[in-house]
Short mmCIF file of C-alpha atoms in Angstrom, two decimals:
data_model
loop_
_atom_site.label_atom_id
_atom_site.label_comp_id
_atom_site.label_asym_id
_atom_site.label_seq_id
_atom_site.Cartn_x
_atom_site.Cartn_y
_atom_site.Cartn_z
CA MET A 9 -2.75 -4.29 -36.60
CA SER A 10 -1.39 -3.71 -33.07
CA GLU A 11 2.28 -2.94 -32.63
CA ALA A 12 4.34 -5.77 -31.11
CA ASN A 13 5.31 -5.37 -27.44
CA GLY A 14 9.08 -5.78 -27.57
CA LEU A 15 9.60 -4.55 -23.99
CA LEU A 16 7.62 -7.44 -22.47
CA ARG A 17 9.41 -10.00 -24.60
CA ALA A 18 12.80 -8.48 -23.75
CA ALA A 19 11.99 -8.59 -20.03
CA ARG A 20 10.98 -12.25 -20.32
CA GLU A 21 14.14 -13.12 -22.23
CA ARG A 22 16.23 -11.50 -19.50
CA THR A 23 14.62 -13.73 -16.87
CA PRO A 24 16.34 -17.11 -16.34
CA SER A 25 14.27 -20.24 -16.74
CA ARG A 26 13.79 -22.24 -13.56
CA ARG A 27 13.46 -25.49 -15.51
CA ALA A 28 16.21 -25.19 -18.10
CA PRO A 29 19.45 -23.67 -16.78
CA GLY A 30 21.08 -21.37 -19.29
CA GLU A 31 17.82 -20.59 -21.07
CA TYR A 32 15.34 -17.76 -20.65
CA MET A 33 11.84 -18.11 -19.28
CA SER A 34 9.27 -19.43 -21.74
CA ARG A 35 5.82 -17.93 -22.17
CA ALA A 36 4.18 -20.87 -20.44
CA GLU A 37 6.65 -20.70 -17.54
CA LEU A 38 6.06 -16.96 -17.15
CA ALA A 39 2.29 -17.49 -17.08
CA GLU A 40 2.65 -20.25 -14.48
CA ALA A 41 4.91 -18.07 -12.27
CA VAL A 42 2.43 -15.19 -12.40
CA CYS A 43 -0.52 -17.44 -11.50
CA ASN A 44 1.42 -19.01 -8.60
CA TRP A 45 2.35 -15.58 -7.22
CA LEU A 46 -1.24 -14.29 -7.50
CA TRP A 47 -2.51 -17.37 -5.68
CA GLU A 48 0.03 -16.90 -2.88
CA THR A 49 -0.70 -13.18 -2.47
CA THR A 50 -4.46 -12.92 -3.04
CA GLY A 51 -5.82 -16.42 -2.49
CA MET A 52 -7.55 -16.24 -5.88
CA GLN A 53 -7.11 -18.66 -8.80
CA TYR A 54 -6.19 -17.15 -12.16
CA ASP A 55 -5.98 -18.90 -15.52
CA LEU A 56 -3.21 -17.05 -17.36
CA ASP A 57 -1.47 -19.21 -19.96
CA GLY A 58 1.25 -18.97 -22.60
CA HIS A 59 -1.26 -18.08 -25.31
CA TYR A 60 -2.28 -14.94 -23.43
CA ILE A 61 1.39 -14.01 -22.91
CA ALA A 62 1.80 -14.35 -26.68
CA LYS A 63 -1.10 -11.94 -27.19
CA LEU A 64 0.58 -9.45 -24.88
CA GLU A 65 3.88 -9.75 -26.75
CA ARG A 66 2.16 -9.33 -30.11
CA GLY A 67 0.43 -6.21 -28.82
CA ALA A 68 -3.05 -7.72 -29.32
CA VAL A 69 -3.75 -6.77 -25.71
CA ARG A 70 -2.14 -3.48 -24.71
CA TRP A 71 -3.51 -3.08 -21.16
CA PRO A 72 -4.07 -6.33 -19.21
CA GLY A 73 -5.97 -6.31 -15.93
CA ALA A 74 -4.48 -4.95 -12.71
CA ALA A 75 -3.86 -8.42 -11.25
CA TYR A 76 -1.91 -9.60 -14.29
CA ARG A 77 0.07 -6.37 -14.48
CA SER A 78 1.09 -6.64 -10.83
CA GLY A 79 2.05 -10.31 -11.26
CA LEU A 80 4.12 -9.62 -14.36
CA ARG A 81 5.89 -6.71 -12.65
CA HIS A 82 6.79 -8.97 -9.72
CA VAL A 83 7.97 -11.99 -11.71
CA LEU A 84 9.94 -9.90 -14.22
CA ASN A 85 11.30 -7.65 -11.43
CA VAL A 86 10.27 -4.26 -12.80
CA SER A 87 8.66 -1.36 -10.96
CA SER A 88 6.25 0.09 -13.52
CA ASP A 89 3.84 -1.01 -16.24
CA SER A 90 5.59 1.17 -18.81
CA GLU A 91 8.77 -0.93 -18.45
CA LEU A 92 6.73 -3.84 -19.83
CA GLY A 93 5.31 -1.78 -22.70
CA PHE A 94 1.77 -1.66 -21.31
CA ILE A 95 -0.11 1.43 -22.47
CA GLN A 96 -3.63 2.45 -21.49
CA SER A 97 -5.20 4.00 -24.53
CA GLY A 98 -8.41 4.40 -26.47
CA PRO A 99 -11.52 6.52 -25.90
CA ALA A 100 -13.51 6.33 -22.69
CA GLY A 101 -15.60 3.20 -22.55
CA SER A 102 -13.36 1.21 -24.92
CA PHE A 103 -11.43 -1.81 -23.75
CA ASP A 104 -8.94 -4.42 -24.86
CA SER A 105 -9.72 -8.10 -24.67
CA ASP A 106 -8.81 -9.19 -21.14
CA LEU A 107 -9.19 -12.78 -20.01
CA THR A 108 -8.28 -12.01 -16.39
CA HIS A 109 -11.44 -13.31 -14.82
CA CYS A 110 -13.30 -15.25 -17.51
CA SER A 111 -12.31 -18.68 -16.19
CA THR A 112 -13.41 -17.79 -12.65
CA ALA A 113 -16.57 -15.89 -13.55
CA GLY A 114 -19.01 -16.37 -10.70
CA LEU A 115 -16.53 -18.47 -8.74
CA ALA A 116 -14.21 -15.92 -7.13
CA ASP A 117 -15.89 -16.04 -3.71
CA GLU A 118 -16.15 -19.83 -3.81
CA LEU A 119 -12.44 -20.20 -4.60
CA ILE A 120 -11.48 -17.99 -1.68
CA ASP A 121 -13.92 -19.80 0.63
CA ALA A 122 -12.60 -23.23 -0.38
CA GLY A 123 -9.01 -22.25 0.42
CA ASP A 124 -10.05 -20.75 3.73
CA GLU A 125 -12.05 -23.87 4.62
CA SER A 126 -8.98 -26.05 4.01
CA ILE A 127 -6.89 -23.85 6.28
CA THR A 128 -9.62 -23.97 8.93
CA MET A 129 -9.53 -27.75 8.80
CA LEU A 130 -5.90 -27.61 9.84
CA ALA A 131 -7.17 -27.00 13.37
CA LEU A 132 -9.21 -30.22 13.21
CA ALA A 133 -6.10 -32.15 12.16
CA GLU A 134 -4.35 -31.09 15.34
CA GLU A 135 -5.14 -32.44 18.77
CA SER A 136 -6.53 -29.27 20.32
CA ASN A 137 -8.89 -26.48 19.34
CA VAL A 138 -5.91 -24.69 17.79
CA GLY A 139 -2.32 -25.73 17.26
CA ASP A 140 0.91 -23.96 16.51
CA LEU A 141 0.57 -24.53 12.76
CA THR A 142 -2.87 -22.89 12.71
CA VAL A 143 -1.60 -19.82 14.53
CA GLU A 144 1.45 -19.70 12.29
CA GLN A 145 -0.82 -19.76 9.23
CA LEU A 146 -2.84 -16.79 10.52
CA HIS A 147 0.26 -14.68 11.09
CA ALA A 148 1.73 -15.73 7.73
CA ASP A 149 -1.46 -14.61 6.00
CA ILE A 150 -1.30 -11.19 7.66
CA GLU A 151 2.35 -10.70 6.76
CA ARG A 152 1.70 -11.65 3.13
CA ILE A 153 -1.23 -9.23 2.91
CA ALA A 154 0.75 -6.38 4.47
CA LEU A 155 3.73 -6.88 2.16
CA ASN A 156 1.53 -6.88 -0.95
CA TYR A 157 -0.75 -4.00 0.02
CA LEU A 158 -0.87 -1.36 -2.75
CA LYS A 159 1.11 -3.69 -5.04
CA VAL A 160 -1.87 -5.81 -6.09
CA PRO A 161 -5.58 -4.90 -6.32
CA THR A 162 -7.00 -4.03 -2.91
CA LYS A 163 -10.32 -5.86 -2.97
CA PRO A 164 -9.03 -9.47 -2.64
CA LEU A 165 -6.58 -8.35 0.06
CA PHE A 166 -9.37 -6.63 1.99
CA LEU A 167 -11.55 -9.74 1.78
CA ARG A 168 -8.63 -11.95 2.79
CA THR A 169 -7.95 -9.77 5.83
CA LYS A 170 -11.57 -10.09 6.93
CA VAL A 171 -11.28 -13.87 6.65
CA VAL A 172 -8.20 -13.89 8.91
CA ARG A 173 -9.96 -11.68 11.45
CA ASP A 174 -13.07 -13.90 11.48
CA ARG A 175 -11.07 -17.13 11.68
CA ALA A 176 -9.06 -15.85 14.65
CA PHE A 177 -12.19 -14.87 16.57
CA LYS A 178 -13.88 -18.17 15.76
CA LEU A 179 -10.90 -20.05 17.19
CA LEU A 180 -10.97 -17.85 20.27
CA THR A 181 -14.44 -19.18 21.11
CA GLY A 182 -12.86 -22.58 21.76
CA ARG A 183 -10.35 -23.65 24.39
CA GLN A 184 -6.60 -23.35 24.00
CA PRO A 185 -3.52 -22.84 26.19
CA PRO A 186 -3.02 -19.23 27.38
CA HIS A 187 -0.02 -18.59 25.10
CA GLN A 188 -2.07 -19.61 22.06
CA THR A 189 -4.93 -17.39 23.17
CA ARG A 190 -2.55 -14.44 23.22
CA ASP A 191 -1.26 -15.36 19.77
CA LEU A 192 -4.81 -15.54 18.41
CA TYR A 193 -5.64 -12.13 19.87
CA ALA A 194 -2.47 -10.78 18.25
CA ALA A 195 -3.45 -12.22 14.85
CA ALA A 196 -6.94 -10.78 15.15
CA GLY A 197 -5.50 -7.44 16.25
CA TRP A 198 -3.14 -7.20 13.29
CA ALA A 199 -5.93 -8.11 10.88
CA ILE A 200 -8.28 -5.47 12.30
CA THR A 201 -5.53 -2.85 12.35
CA LEU A 202 -4.85 -3.58 8.69
CA LEU A 203 -8.57 -3.21 7.95
CA GLY A 204 -8.42 0.16 9.71
CA TRP A 205 -5.44 1.29 7.62
CA MET A 206 -7.18 0.21 4.41
CA SER A 207 -10.31 2.09 5.48
CA VAL A 208 -8.31 5.32 5.79
CA ASP A 209 -6.83 4.79 2.34
CA LEU A 210 -10.27 4.10 0.89
CA GLY A 211 -11.64 7.38 2.21
CA ARG A 212 -13.35 6.36 5.47
CA PRO A 213 -11.16 7.31 8.44
CA ASP A 214 -14.29 7.28 10.61
CA VAL A 215 -14.79 3.60 9.83
CA ALA A 216 -11.11 3.04 10.59
CA GLU A 217 -11.69 4.28 14.13
CA SER A 218 -14.33 1.58 14.64
CA HIS A 219 -11.77 -1.05 13.65
CA THR A 220 -9.02 0.34 15.85
CA ARG A 221 -11.09 0.31 19.04
CA THR A 222 -11.43 -3.46 18.71
CA ALA A 223 -7.81 -3.77 17.60
CA TRP A 224 -6.72 -1.99 20.79
CA ALA A 225 -8.75 -4.44 22.89
CA CYS A 226 -7.00 -7.31 21.07
CA ALA A 227 -3.58 -5.75 21.71
CA GLU A 228 -4.43 -5.47 25.40
CA ALA A 229 -5.63 -9.09 25.53
CA ALA A 230 -2.45 -10.22 23.76
CA ASP A 231 -0.33 -7.92 25.94
CA PHE A 232 1.68 -7.08 22.82
CA ASP A 233 3.37 -3.67 22.87
CA GLU A 234 4.36 -3.54 19.20
CA LEU A 235 0.75 -4.16 18.19
CA ARG A 236 -0.33 -1.44 20.63
CA ALA A 237 2.12 0.94 18.95
CA TRP A 238 0.84 0.28 15.44
CA VAL A 239 -2.79 0.51 16.56
CA ARG A 240 -1.95 3.98 17.91
CA ALA A 241 -0.20 4.75 14.59
CA THR A 242 -3.36 3.78 12.71
CA GLN A 243 -5.52 5.84 15.08
CA HIS A 244 -3.16 8.76 14.50
CA THR A 245 -3.52 8.34 10.74
CA ALA A 246 -7.33 8.22 10.92
CA ALA A 247 -7.41 11.42 13.02
CA PHE A 248 -4.83 13.16 10.80
CA TRP A 249 -6.86 12.65 7.62
CA GLN A 250 -9.87 14.13 9.41
CA ASP A 251 -7.77 17.26 10.12
CA ASP A 252 -7.95 16.53 13.85
CA PHE A 253 -4.26 17.20 14.44
CA ALA A 254 -4.52 17.55 18.23
CA ARG A 255 -6.01 14.09 18.59
CA ALA A 256 -3.55 12.71 16.03
CA ALA A 257 -0.65 14.07 18.11
CA ASP A 258 -2.11 12.54 21.27
CA TYR A 259 -2.27 9.12 19.64
CA ALA A 260 1.27 9.42 18.28
CA LEU A 261 2.78 10.51 21.60
CA ASP A 262 0.90 7.83 23.53
CA GLY A 263 2.01 5.18 21.04
CA LEU A 264 5.64 6.04 21.75
CA ARG A 265 5.18 4.55 25.23
CA TYR A 266 4.94 1.10 23.63
CA ALA A 267 7.08 1.32 20.49
CA GLU A 268 10.56 -0.15 20.23
CA GLY A 269 10.75 -1.21 16.58
CA THR A 270 10.19 0.96 13.53
CA ALA A 271 6.87 2.11 14.97
CA ALA A 272 8.96 4.38 17.23
CA LEU A 273 10.46 6.10 14.19
CA PHE A 274 7.05 6.51 12.55
CA LEU A 275 5.28 7.84 15.64
CA ALA A 276 8.07 10.26 16.60
CA SER A 277 8.14 11.61 13.04
CA VAL A 278 4.40 12.08 12.54
CA ALA A 279 4.11 13.80 15.93
CA ALA A 280 6.31 16.59 14.54
CA VAL A 281 3.96 17.03 11.58
CA ASP A 282 0.91 17.10 13.87
CA LEU A 283 2.41 19.72 16.17
CA GLY A 284 3.41 21.85 13.19
CA ARG A 285 -0.11 21.68 11.75
CA MET A 286 -1.42 22.81 15.14
CA GLY A 287 0.82 25.89 15.03
CA ARG A 288 3.02 24.71 17.91
CA LEU A 289 6.17 25.42 15.94
CA ASP A 290 8.71 25.25 18.78
CA ASP A 291 7.28 21.91 19.93
CA ALA A 292 7.29 20.69 16.34
CA HIS A 293 10.99 21.57 15.96
CA ASP A 294 11.79 19.72 19.19
CA ALA A 295 9.75 16.70 18.10
CA LEU A 296 11.45 16.65 14.69
CA ASP A 297 14.90 16.76 16.26
CA ALA A 298 13.88 13.91 18.58
CA ALA A 299 12.55 11.89 15.64
CA LYS A 300 15.84 12.19 13.79
CA ARG A 301 17.64 10.88 16.88
CA THR A 302 15.30 7.92 17.30
CA THR A 303 17.00 4.56 17.69
CA ILE A 304 15.29 1.30 16.81
CA ASN A 305 15.65 -1.96 18.69
CA PRO A 306 16.89 -4.37 15.97
CA SER A 307 15.53 -7.36 17.85
CA VAL A 308 11.94 -6.15 17.31
CA THR A 309 10.58 -7.44 14.00
CA ASP A 310 7.62 -5.87 12.24
CA ILE A 311 5.28 -7.42 9.70
CA GLY A 312 6.06 -5.02 6.87
CA GLY A 313 4.00 -2.96 4.46
CA PRO A 314 2.23 -0.10 6.22
CA PHE A 315 3.50 -1.46 9.55
CA ARG A 316 7.16 -0.77 8.87
CA CYS A 317 8.86 2.62 8.89
CA THR A 318 11.96 2.38 6.73
CA PRO A 319 14.53 5.22 6.58
CA GLU A 320 13.06 6.36 3.25
CA ARG A 321 9.56 6.52 4.71
CA ALA A 322 10.88 8.57 7.63
CA GLU A 323 12.65 10.93 5.22
CA GLY A 324 9.29 11.58 3.57
CA ILE A 325 7.60 12.37 6.88
CA TRP A 326 10.44 14.69 7.87
CA SER A 327 10.09 16.49 4.55
CA ASP A 328 6.41 17.06 5.38
CA ALA A 329 7.33 18.40 8.83
CA HIS A 330 9.84 20.88 7.38
CA LEU A 331 7.28 22.06 4.83
CA THR A 332 4.78 22.65 7.64
CA LEU A 333 7.47 24.70 9.40
CA GLY A 334 8.05 26.80 6.27
CA GLU A 335 11.45 25.26 5.53
CA ALA A 336 11.06 24.23 1.90
CA GLN A 337 14.80 23.83 1.33
CA TYR A 338 14.95 21.09 3.97
CA THR A 339 11.76 19.57 2.56
CA LEU A 340 13.57 19.05 -0.73
CA GLN A 341 16.65 17.57 0.91
CA HIS A 342 14.65 14.93 2.75
CA ALA A 343 12.19 14.24 -0.09
CA ASP A 344 14.97 13.79 -2.65
CA ARG A 345 16.86 11.49 -0.31
CA GLY A 346 13.70 9.51 0.42
CA VAL A 347 12.86 8.98 -3.26
CA ALA A 348 16.42 7.89 -4.00
CA LEU A 349 16.23 5.30 -1.21
CA PHE A 350 12.85 4.05 -2.44
CA GLU A 351 14.20 3.63 -5.96
CA ALA A 352 17.16 1.65 -4.64
CA ALA A 353 15.01 -0.71 -2.54
CA PRO A 354 14.23 -4.24 -3.80
CA HIS A 355 10.83 -4.52 -5.45
CA ALA A 356 9.55 -6.98 -2.84
CA LEU A 357 10.32 -4.56 0.01
CA ARG A 358 9.44 -1.30 -1.72
CA ASN A 359 6.54 0.59 -0.12
CA TYR A 360 4.94 2.16 -3.18
CA GLY A 361 2.18 3.85 -1.19
CA SER A 362 4.65 5.85 0.90
CA GLU A 363 6.89 6.48 -2.12
CA ARG A 364 4.05 8.18 -4.01
CA MET A 365 3.40 10.51 -1.09
CA VAL A 366 7.10 11.43 -0.86
CA ARG A 367 7.20 12.22 -4.57
CA LEU A 368 4.42 14.73 -3.98
CA GLN A 369 6.55 16.27 -1.23
CA GLN A 370 9.20 16.75 -3.92
CA VAL A 371 6.64 18.53 -6.09
CA LYS A 372 5.44 20.79 -3.27
CA GLY A 373 8.99 21.63 -2.19
CA ARG A 374 9.97 22.60 -5.73
CA LEU A 375 6.88 24.73 -6.20
CA GLU A 376 7.63 26.51 -2.93
CA THR A 377 11.21 27.24 -4.05
CA GLY A 378 10.19 28.35 -7.55
CA GLU A 379 11.56 25.28 -9.40
CA LEU A 380 8.62 24.83 -11.76
CA ASP A 381 10.45 22.56 -14.24
CA GLY A 382 11.63 20.31 -11.43
CA ALA A 383 8.12 20.20 -9.95
CA LEU A 384 6.65 19.13 -13.28
CA GLU A 385 9.28 16.40 -13.67
CA ALA A 386 8.62 15.10 -10.14
CA LEU A 387 4.86 15.06 -10.75
CA ARG A 388 4.97 12.95 -13.93
CA PRO A 389 5.48 9.51 -12.28
CA VAL A 390 2.64 10.22 -9.85
CA LEU A 391 0.21 11.08 -12.64
CA ALA A 392 1.07 7.72 -14.25
CA ILE A 393 -0.17 5.73 -11.23
CA PRO A 394 -3.00 3.34 -12.22
CA SER A 395 -6.42 4.28 -10.87
CA GLU A 396 -6.60 1.21 -8.60
CA TYR A 397 -3.80 2.67 -6.45
CA ARG A 398 -5.14 6.24 -6.17
CA VAL A 399 -6.04 6.06 -2.50
CA ARG A 400 -7.81 8.90 -0.71
CA PRO A 401 -4.74 10.37 1.10
CA LEU A 402 -2.92 10.51 -2.24
CA ILE A 403 -5.88 12.35 -3.79
CA HIS A 404 -5.87 14.77 -0.84
CA ARG A 405 -2.14 15.43 -1.10
CA ILE A 406 -2.13 15.92 -4.88
CA SER A 407 -5.03 18.34 -4.49
CA GLU A 408 -2.76 20.43 -2.27
CA VAL A 409 -0.28 20.48 -5.15
CA ALA A 410 -3.05 21.66 -7.48
CA ALA A 411 -3.81 24.55 -5.12
CA LEU A 412 -0.16 25.66 -5.23
CA THR A 413 -0.23 25.76 -9.04
CA ARG A 414 -3.20 28.14 -8.91
CA GLY A 415 -1.46 30.66 -6.67
CA GLU A 416 -0.51 34.16 -7.78
CA ARG A 417 3.11 33.11 -8.28
CA TYR A 418 2.23 30.76 -11.14
CA ALA A 419 -0.89 32.47 -12.51
CA GLU A 420 0.71 33.13 -15.91
CA GLU A 421 2.77 29.94 -16.20
CA SER A 422 1.63 27.51 -18.87
CA LYS A 423 3.50 24.62 -17.19
CA ALA A 424 1.65 25.28 -13.93
CA GLN A 425 -1.62 25.20 -15.87
CA ALA A 426 -0.59 21.89 -17.44
CA MET A 427 0.12 20.48 -13.98
CA TYR A 428 -3.27 21.63 -12.76
CA GLU A 429 -5.10 20.06 -15.69
CA GLY A 430 -3.19 16.82 -15.25
CA ILE A 431 -4.16 16.70 -11.57
CA ARG A 432 -7.81 17.43 -12.37
CA GLU A 433 -7.88 14.38 -14.62
CA PHE A 434 -6.03 12.31 -11.99
CA VAL A 435 -8.54 12.99 -9.20
CA ARG A 436 -11.46 11.94 -11.39
CA HIS A 437 -10.35 8.33 -10.94
CA PRO A 438 -10.06 7.64 -7.17
CA ALA A 439 -9.33 4.11 -6.02
CA ALA A 440 -12.65 3.42 -4.32
CA GLU A 441 -16.09 4.77 -3.70
CA THR A 442 -16.66 6.22 -0.25
CA ARG A 443 -20.03 4.72 0.65
CA PRO A 444 -19.72 2.60 3.81
CA ASP A 445 -21.36 -0.40 2.16
CA ARG A 446 -18.82 -0.31 -0.68
CA LEU A 447 -15.67 -0.03 1.43
CA ILE A 448 -14.08 -3.19 0.08
CA GLY A 449 -11.86 -2.48 -2.83
CA VAL A 450 -10.67 -0.73 -5.91
CA THR A 451 -12.00 -0.25 -9.41
CA ASP A 452 -12.80 -3.56 -11.10
CA ASP A 453 -10.86 -4.54 -14.21
CA ARG A 454 -13.24 -3.80 -17.02
#
């Protein structure tokens, strides 16, 4: 008989009920809150109920699907599956009973389409081809997708982003006042830029470049500098992960002409890494100093997720720049500070994708300074990342860690060998296949 999951029950009983003040959340209320959050973030209908929560608490199901795990983490305000007692176990090919999709089998696309059709009809309810509420809905969809990227399974977010892009362009074929035309181009541009960023993460930076050319045209049509800046940031990222550091630097430096919000901090910081990778060490030092002096216009708002450079994200980029410059001691200072800031951030605002990359900077810095025990400790939370979030840049970066463990310095170290073997197992489960016709998501819950 399965062992009871006391951690999940304890987390639920720490969460206040919204219906009965002074009492904790019931199983049915928890299930309802998770379903509501999944609907708001992915546009998909789920059928979680109190009976399934009871199965989880009894331990009858030890590893629910990715969507349910992400919803439970959000509602119960925890950062990892292990805090809820979820354990992935059993031999390859085995599985626990998981009712994640049984009630929507064969209907997932229809559910998404029906919701999108209702939103499209909002335009018909207004007097013109497009009204302010329609435009507001498009931008709200993009912001929700960006904030939830790499917190919930990627496939529904990717499909949702495509829907926003297509809806914006369909509306643009009609007639609307000039200010609404600019807003529609901005919505389309953000959606396409997000598709480009996802394409990089899913292992196709070349496809990302196709997206960003159109995104740039949208930014020009909208005459929107902050969108221009983040398009350049995405183009930089696509070039960087193709090892084209000269072109990446060009995109970053050009993007600085338009950036005033946190894009300025991101672009200034990554330019230092690019220049260092090119061997232009003096220029890289100057760029890094300039990045650390960057000021951000607080009146410029960004949409969040990958399109926001928080101080902790910047610390991670600076740690990478120092490592490129051969300054491992400064790498550790910035990486440790970045991870501490990530851990202190509220769950809703925490950028887990960037945090994972900074943790690997901690590992690399400790390996470079001979702190093998510290490197192993820093690596552990990365190795625990579910396969659906193992994006291609993360696989690339952790492979660099593996190469360091195989160097002459650690040839006879059993802990270094354990790190290497753990990484080998990790990279066998990337988040997505790399074929162009499959560039839409992560591993299905099976």
